[in-house]
Amino acid sequence: MIIKTRTSLYEFLKKPIIKYIIYGTILILYPVYFGFSIKLQKPFAIPRDLNSSTIIDDYIFSNNPGLALFILSIVVCLFFGWEILKKKFSHQIDFKSKLNLSPRIEKISPWIVIGLVTLLSISYLIYDLKDYRNLISLLGLSVFIMICIFISEHPSRINIRALIVGILIQYILGVFILRLEFGYRMFQFLGSQVSTFLDYTDNGSRLVFGEHFADHFFAFKAMPVVIFFSAIVNILYYFGAIQFILLKIAWMMNFFMGTSPTESVNSVANVFLGPSEAPLLIKPFLSKMTESELFAVMCAAFSTVSGSVLAAYIGFGVAPDHLITAGLMSAPASLAIAKTLFPETKKTHADWEAIRNVKTKYV
C-alpha cells in the first residue's frame, strides 16, 4: 500500500503542470520576499561616518544581508537573461564568420593571452616578493611538475596549455584571496555565511537529541550537518541549479585550459558533489571516454572533498573560507596534473551540447 501510494505520488509530481505551479509560485512569492527584505534591511542606507578604508568591512561584507540578496538576485537574473538570449539568437549569429579570423590567429590567440597573464603574474611576484625564502615554495612546485613530466605516460603529448593555465589559475586565486583586501574579505564573508547556514542544523539536532546534543560531537553535531547539507544539494540538483552553475564554470575551464567538456564538468562538480555523485553528470559518456579522460576523472575525485564532507569539516571548526578556497584551487590543479601524467592521445566523443542535454537522476 505504501509503495503504491509513493509511486502514484511520484508519477503525479512528474507531470509538467506541477513544475509550472512550482515555478509560478516562486515567481510570485520571491518578488514579495525581495521587496520586504530590501525595505527592512535598507541595504543602500550608507552610514555618514563611513569612509573608503572601512567600507569593505563595515558596509559591503558586514551585517548587510539586504545588499547580498540584491547582488545575488542581479547575478541570477543576468545568468537567466543570458541563457534566454543565447537560445533565441545563437543560431542566428555566427561569431566565427563575423570575426573572420584565420586558422593561424585562432591557434595562437590563446597563447597570447596566456603569455600576457604569465608576464603579469611574474611581474607581480617580483614586486610583491619581500623575503627570498618565499621562493622555496616556487622551487618545490617546479620540482614537483618536473617529476610529473618525467614519469608521464606520453611526455611528447603533454598539454602544455592545460599545465600552464592550471597553475596560473591557482596563482591568480591565491593572489586574489590572500593579497587583495577585497578578495580576502569576500571569501571570509562567504565562509561565514556558509558556516551560519550550516549552524541551522543545530536547531534540528536540539529538537531530536536534546539540549546536550553537542556532548556527543561526532554523532549528534557533525553527522546531522552532513545529512542536512546533502539534502540541500539534492534539492538544488533536482531543480537543475547545481548543473546550471557547474556548466558555466566548466565552460570557462574548457575555454582556457583546452580540456575536454566531460573532464572539465567532472572536475568542477567534485568541488560541490562527491566522487561518486560528480560522474553522474557525465554518466552517458563514461563508456566512451578515453583513458586520459578517465584518469582525469579519478584525479579530480581525489583532489577535493565533497560538499557534505566539507560541511563536516566546518562542523569540526575548520575555517570555511580556507576550505572553499582550497576546493576551488584544486579543480584546475587536478586537470593540470592529470593531463601531464596521462596526456590525451585520442579524440573525445562528447561536446557541450550533448552534455547540456544529459538527463540524470538526482544524487
Coordinates of C-alpha atoms in Angstrom, one line a residue:
M1 CA 0.0 0.0 0.0
I2 CA 2.8 2.4 1.0
I3 CA 4.8 1.6 -2.2
K4 CA 1.7 2.0 -4.4
T5 CA 0.9 5.4 -2.8
R6 CA 4.5 6.6 -3.1
T7 CA 4.6 5.5 -6.8
S8 CA 1.4 7.3 -7.5
L9 CA 2.6 10.5 -5.8
Y10 CA 5.9 10.3 -7.7
E11 CA 4.1 10.0 -11.0
F12 CA 1.8 12.9 -10.1
L13 CA 4.7 15.1 -9.2
K14 CA 6.4 14.3 -12.6
K15 CA 3.5 15.9 -14.5
P16 CA 4.5 19.2 -16.3
I17 CA 1.7 21.1 -14.6
I18 CA 3.3 20.6 -11.2
K19 CA 6.6 22.1 -12.4
Y20 CA 4.7 25.2 -13.8
I21 CA 2.8 25.5 -10.5
I22 CA 6.1 25.5 -8.5
Y23 CA 7.8 28.0 -10.8
G24 CA 4.8 30.2 -10.8
T25 CA 4.6 30.2 -7.0
I26 CA 8.3 31.1 -6.8
L27 CA 7.9 33.9 -9.3
I28 CA 5.0 35.3 -7.3
L29 CA 6.5 34.9 -3.8
Y30 CA 10.1 35.9 -4.4
P31 CA 9.4 39.5 -5.5
V32 CA 7.2 39.9 -2.4
Y33 CA 10.0 38.5 -0.2
F34 CA 12.6 40.6 -2.1
G35 CA 10.6 43.8 -1.6
F36 CA 10.1 43.3 2.1
S37 CA 13.7 42.4 2.6
I38 CA 15.0 45.4 0.8
K39 CA 12.6 47.6 2.8
L40 CA 13.5 46.2 6.2
Q41 CA 17.3 45.8 5.6
K42 CA 17.8 49.2 3.8
P43 CA 21.0 48.0 2.0
F44 CA 21.6 51.3 0.3
A45 CA 21.4 53.4 3.5
I46 CA 25.2 54.1 3.8
P47 CA 26.2 55.4 7.2
R48 CA 27.5 59.0 7.3
D49 CA 30.7 58.2 9.2
L50 CA 31.8 55.5 6.6
N51 CA 35.0 56.2 4.7
S52 CA 36.8 54.4 1.9
S53 CA 39.0 52.5 4.4
T54 CA 36.1 50.9 6.3
I55 CA 33.5 50.5 3.5
I56 CA 34.5 46.9 2.9
D57 CA 34.4 45.8 6.5
D58 CA 31.5 47.9 7.8
Y59 CA 29.2 48.0 4.8
I60 CA 29.8 45.5 2.0
F61 CA 30.7 42.4 3.9
S62 CA 29.4 43.2 7.4
N63 CA 25.8 42.9 8.6
N64 CA 24.2 43.8 5.3
P65 CA 22.2 40.8 4.1
G66 CA 20.0 43.1 2.1
L67 CA 22.9 44.1 -0.2
A68 CA 24.0 40.4 -0.5
L69 CA 20.4 39.5 -1.5
F70 CA 20.3 42.3 -4.0
I71 CA 23.6 41.4 -5.7
L72 CA 22.7 37.7 -5.8
S73 CA 19.4 38.5 -7.4
I74 CA 21.0 40.6 -10.0
V75 CA 23.6 37.9 -10.8
V76 CA 20.9 35.2 -11.2
C77 CA 18.8 37.5 -13.4
L78 CA 21.8 38.2 -15.6
F79 CA 22.5 34.4 -16.0
F80 CA 18.9 33.6 -16.9
G81 CA 18.8 36.6 -19.3
W82 CA 22.0 35.4 -21.0
E83 CA 20.6 31.9 -21.3
I84 CA 17.3 33.2 -22.9
L85 CA 19.2 35.4 -25.3
K86 CA 21.6 32.7 -26.2
K87 CA 18.8 30.2 -27.0
K88 CA 17.0 32.8 -29.1
F89 CA 19.8 34.3 -31.1
S90 CA 22.8 31.9 -31.0
H91 CA 21.6 30.1 -34.2
Q92 CA 21.1 33.4 -36.0
I93 CA 24.6 34.8 -35.3
D94 CA 27.8 33.0 -36.4
F95 CA 30.5 34.8 -34.4
K96 CA 33.4 33.0 -36.2
S97 CA 32.2 34.1 -39.6
K98 CA 31.7 37.7 -38.3
L99 CA 35.2 37.8 -36.9
N100 CA 36.7 36.1 -39.9
L101 CA 39.8 35.0 -38.1
S102 CA 42.5 33.0 -39.9
P103 CA 43.3 29.5 -38.5
R104 CA 46.7 30.7 -37.5
I105 CA 45.3 33.6 -35.5
E106 CA 42.7 31.3 -33.8
K107 CA 45.5 28.9 -32.8
I108 CA 47.9 31.5 -31.4
S109 CA 45.4 33.8 -29.7
P110 CA 45.0 31.7 -26.6
W111 CA 48.8 31.6 -26.2
I112 CA 49.0 35.4 -26.5
V113 CA 46.5 35.7 -23.6
I114 CA 48.4 33.1 -21.6
G115 CA 51.7 34.8 -22.2
L116 CA 50.3 38.2 -21.1
V117 CA 48.8 36.7 -17.9
T118 CA 52.0 34.9 -17.2
L119 CA 54.1 38.0 -17.6
L120 CA 51.8 40.0 -15.3
S121 CA 51.9 37.2 -12.7
I122 CA 55.7 37.1 -12.8
S123 CA 55.8 40.9 -12.5
Y124 CA 53.5 40.9 -9.5
L125 CA 55.6 38.1 -7.9
I126 CA 58.8 40.1 -8.3
Y127 CA 57.0 43.3 -7.0
D128 CA 55.4 41.5 -4.0
L129 CA 58.4 39.5 -3.0
K130 CA 59.6 40.6 0.5
D131 CA 61.7 37.6 1.5
Y132 CA 63.6 35.4 -0.9
R133 CA 62.9 32.4 1.2
N134 CA 59.4 32.5 -0.1
L135 CA 60.8 31.3 -3.4
I136 CA 61.4 27.9 -1.8
S137 CA 57.7 27.0 -2.4
L138 CA 58.1 28.0 -6.0
L139 CA 61.1 25.8 -6.3
G140 CA 59.2 22.9 -4.7
L141 CA 56.3 23.3 -7.1
S142 CA 58.7 23.4 -10.1
V143 CA 60.4 20.2 -8.9
F144 CA 57.0 18.5 -8.5
I145 CA 56.0 19.4 -12.0
M146 CA 59.3 18.2 -13.4
I147 CA 58.7 14.8 -11.7
C148 CA 55.3 14.6 -13.2
I149 CA 56.7 15.3 -16.7
F150 CA 59.5 12.7 -16.1
I151 CA 57.1 9.9 -15.2
S152 CA 54.4 11.0 -17.8
E153 CA 52.8 8.2 -19.9
H154 CA 53.4 10.2 -23.1
P155 CA 55.9 13.1 -22.4
S156 CA 55.8 14.3 -26.0
R157 CA 52.0 14.7 -26.0
I158 CA 51.7 16.7 -22.8
N159 CA 49.1 19.5 -23.0
I160 CA 51.4 22.5 -22.1
R161 CA 48.4 24.8 -22.2
A162 CA 46.5 22.9 -19.6
L163 CA 49.5 22.7 -17.3
I164 CA 50.4 26.4 -17.5
V165 CA 46.8 27.6 -17.2
G166 CA 46.0 25.2 -14.3
I167 CA 49.0 26.6 -12.3
L168 CA 48.2 30.2 -13.3
I169 CA 44.6 29.8 -12.1
Q170 CA 45.8 28.6 -8.8
Y171 CA 48.3 31.5 -8.6
I172 CA 45.6 34.1 -9.5
L173 CA 43.2 32.7 -7.0
G174 CA 45.9 32.8 -4.3
V175 CA 46.8 36.4 -5.1
F176 CA 43.1 37.5 -5.2
I177 CA 42.3 35.8 -1.8
L178 CA 45.5 36.3 0.2
R179 CA 46.9 39.5 -1.2
L180 CA 43.9 41.6 -2.1
E181 CA 41.8 43.0 0.8
F182 CA 38.6 42.8 -1.2
G183 CA 39.2 39.1 -2.2
Y184 CA 40.2 38.2 1.4
R185 CA 37.1 39.8 2.9
M186 CA 34.9 38.4 0.2
F187 CA 35.9 34.8 0.9
Q188 CA 35.9 35.4 4.6
F189 CA 32.3 36.7 4.3
L190 CA 31.4 33.7 2.1
G191 CA 32.8 31.3 4.6
S192 CA 31.0 32.9 7.5
Q193 CA 27.7 32.7 5.5
V194 CA 28.2 29.0 4.8
S195 CA 29.0 28.4 8.5
T196 CA 25.9 30.3 9.6
F197 CA 23.8 28.3 7.1
L198 CA 25.1 25.0 8.4
D199 CA 24.6 26.1 12.0
Y200 CA 20.9 25.9 11.4
T201 CA 21.3 22.2 11.7
D202 CA 21.7 22.7 15.5
N203 CA 18.0 23.6 15.8
G204 CA 17.0 20.2 14.4
S205 CA 19.6 18.4 16.4
R206 CA 18.4 20.1 19.6
L207 CA 14.9 19.1 18.8
V208 CA 15.7 15.5 18.2
F209 CA 18.6 14.8 20.6
G210 CA 18.0 17.4 23.4
E211 CA 19.9 20.4 24.7
H212 CA 23.1 18.5 25.3
F213 CA 23.5 17.1 21.8
A214 CA 26.9 18.7 21.4
D215 CA 28.3 16.4 24.1
H216 CA 28.4 13.6 21.5
F217 CA 30.1 15.8 19.0
F218 CA 30.6 13.5 16.0
A219 CA 27.3 11.6 16.2
F220 CA 24.9 14.4 17.0
K221 CA 26.8 17.5 15.9
A222 CA 28.9 16.6 12.8
M223 CA 26.8 13.9 11.2
P224 CA 23.5 15.8 11.1
V225 CA 25.3 18.6 9.2
V226 CA 26.3 16.1 6.6
I227 CA 22.7 14.9 6.3
F228 CA 21.3 18.5 6.1
F229 CA 23.8 19.6 3.5
S230 CA 23.3 16.5 1.4
A231 CA 19.6 17.1 1.4
I232 CA 20.0 20.7 0.2
V233 CA 22.4 19.6 -2.6
N234 CA 19.8 17.0 -3.7
I235 CA 17.1 19.6 -3.8
L236 CA 19.2 22.0 -5.8
Y237 CA 20.4 19.2 -8.1
Y238 CA 16.8 18.1 -8.7
F239 CA 15.8 21.6 -9.8
G240 CA 18.9 21.9 -12.0
A241 CA 20.6 24.7 -10.1
I242 CA 23.8 22.7 -9.5
Q243 CA 24.1 21.7 -13.1
F244 CA 23.5 25.3 -14.2
I245 CA 26.4 26.6 -12.1
L246 CA 28.7 23.7 -12.9
L247 CA 28.3 24.1 -16.7
K248 CA 29.2 27.8 -16.5
I249 CA 32.4 27.2 -14.5
A250 CA 33.3 24.1 -16.5
W251 CA 32.9 26.0 -19.8
M252 CA 35.4 28.6 -18.7
M253 CA 37.9 25.9 -17.7
N254 CA 37.4 24.2 -21.0
F255 CA 37.9 27.5 -22.8
F256 CA 41.1 28.5 -21.0
M257 CA 42.7 25.1 -20.4
G258 CA 41.7 23.3 -23.6
T259 CA 40.5 20.2 -21.8
S260 CA 37.5 18.1 -23.0
P261 CA 34.0 19.1 -21.9
T262 CA 33.5 15.8 -19.9
E263 CA 36.6 16.1 -17.7
S264 CA 36.0 19.9 -17.2
V265 CA 32.5 19.3 -15.9
N266 CA 33.6 16.4 -13.7
S267 CA 36.5 18.4 -12.2
V268 CA 34.2 21.4 -11.2
A269 CA 31.5 19.0 -10.0
N270 CA 33.8 17.5 -7.5
V271 CA 34.1 20.8 -5.7
F272 CA 30.4 20.7 -4.8
L273 CA 29.5 17.0 -5.1
G274 CA 31.3 13.8 -4.1
P275 CA 33.5 11.5 -6.1
S276 CA 30.6 9.1 -6.6
E277 CA 28.0 11.8 -7.5
A278 CA 30.0 14.0 -9.8
P279 CA 30.4 11.4 -12.6
L280 CA 26.6 11.2 -12.8
L281 CA 26.7 14.5 -14.8
I282 CA 28.7 12.7 -17.5
K283 CA 27.4 9.2 -17.0
P284 CA 26.2 8.6 -20.6
F285 CA 29.8 9.4 -21.8
L286 CA 31.8 7.3 -19.3
S287 CA 31.8 4.2 -21.6
K288 CA 33.2 6.2 -24.5
M289 CA 35.7 8.3 -22.5
T290 CA 39.4 7.9 -23.3
E291 CA 41.9 6.5 -20.8
S292 CA 43.3 10.1 -20.3
E293 CA 39.8 11.4 -19.5
L294 CA 39.1 8.6 -17.1
F295 CA 42.4 9.3 -15.4
A296 CA 41.4 13.0 -15.1
V297 CA 38.1 11.9 -13.5
M298 CA 39.9 9.9 -10.9
C299 CA 42.4 12.7 -10.2
A300 CA 39.6 15.2 -9.7
A301 CA 37.8 12.8 -7.3
F302 CA 40.9 12.6 -5.0
S303 CA 41.8 16.3 -5.2
T304 CA 38.8 17.7 -3.5
V305 CA 36.3 16.8 -0.8
S306 CA 32.5 16.6 -1.4
G307 CA 30.2 19.3 -0.1
S308 CA 28.9 17.1 2.7
V309 CA 32.4 16.3 3.9
L310 CA 33.3 20.0 3.7
A311 CA 30.3 20.6 5.9
A312 CA 31.6 18.1 8.4
Y313 CA 35.0 19.8 8.5
I314 CA 33.3 23.1 9.1
G315 CA 31.4 21.4 12.0
F316 CA 34.8 20.4 13.5
G317 CA 35.8 24.1 13.5
V318 CA 38.0 24.3 10.4
A319 CA 37.8 27.8 8.8
P320 CA 35.2 27.6 6.0
D321 CA 36.9 30.2 3.8
H322 CA 40.1 28.1 3.8
L323 CA 38.1 25.0 2.7
I324 CA 36.2 26.8 0.0
T325 CA 39.4 28.3 -1.4
A326 CA 41.3 25.0 -1.3
G327 CA 38.4 23.3 -3.1
L328 CA 38.3 25.9 -5.9
M329 CA 42.0 25.9 -6.4
S330 CA 42.1 22.1 -6.6
A331 CA 39.8 21.8 -9.6
P332 CA 42.2 23.3 -12.2
A333 CA 45.2 21.8 -10.5
S334 CA 43.8 18.3 -10.8
L335 CA 43.3 18.7 -14.5
A336 CA 46.8 20.2 -15.0
I337 CA 48.5 17.3 -13.2
A338 CA 46.2 14.6 -14.8
K339 CA 46.9 15.9 -18.3
T340 CA 50.6 15.9 -17.5
L341 CA 50.8 12.4 -16.1
F342 CA 48.5 10.9 -18.7
P343 CA 48.3 13.2 -21.8
E344 CA 45.4 12.8 -24.3
T345 CA 46.3 10.8 -27.4
K346 CA 42.8 10.2 -28.7
K347 CA 39.8 12.2 -29.7
T348 CA 37.0 12.9 -27.3
H349 CA 33.4 11.8 -28.1
A350 CA 31.5 14.5 -26.2
D351 CA 30.6 18.1 -26.9
W352 CA 28.9 20.8 -24.8
E353 CA 25.5 20.5 -26.5
A354 CA 25.4 16.8 -25.6
I355 CA 26.3 17.4 -22.0
R356 CA 23.7 20.1 -21.6
N357 CA 21.0 17.7 -22.7
V358 CA 22.0 14.9 -20.3
K359 CA 19.2 13.8 -18.1
T360 CA 20.5 12.4 -14.8
K361 CA 18.8 11.1 -11.7
Y362 CA 19.2 13.1 -8.5
V363 CA 22.1 12.1 -6.4

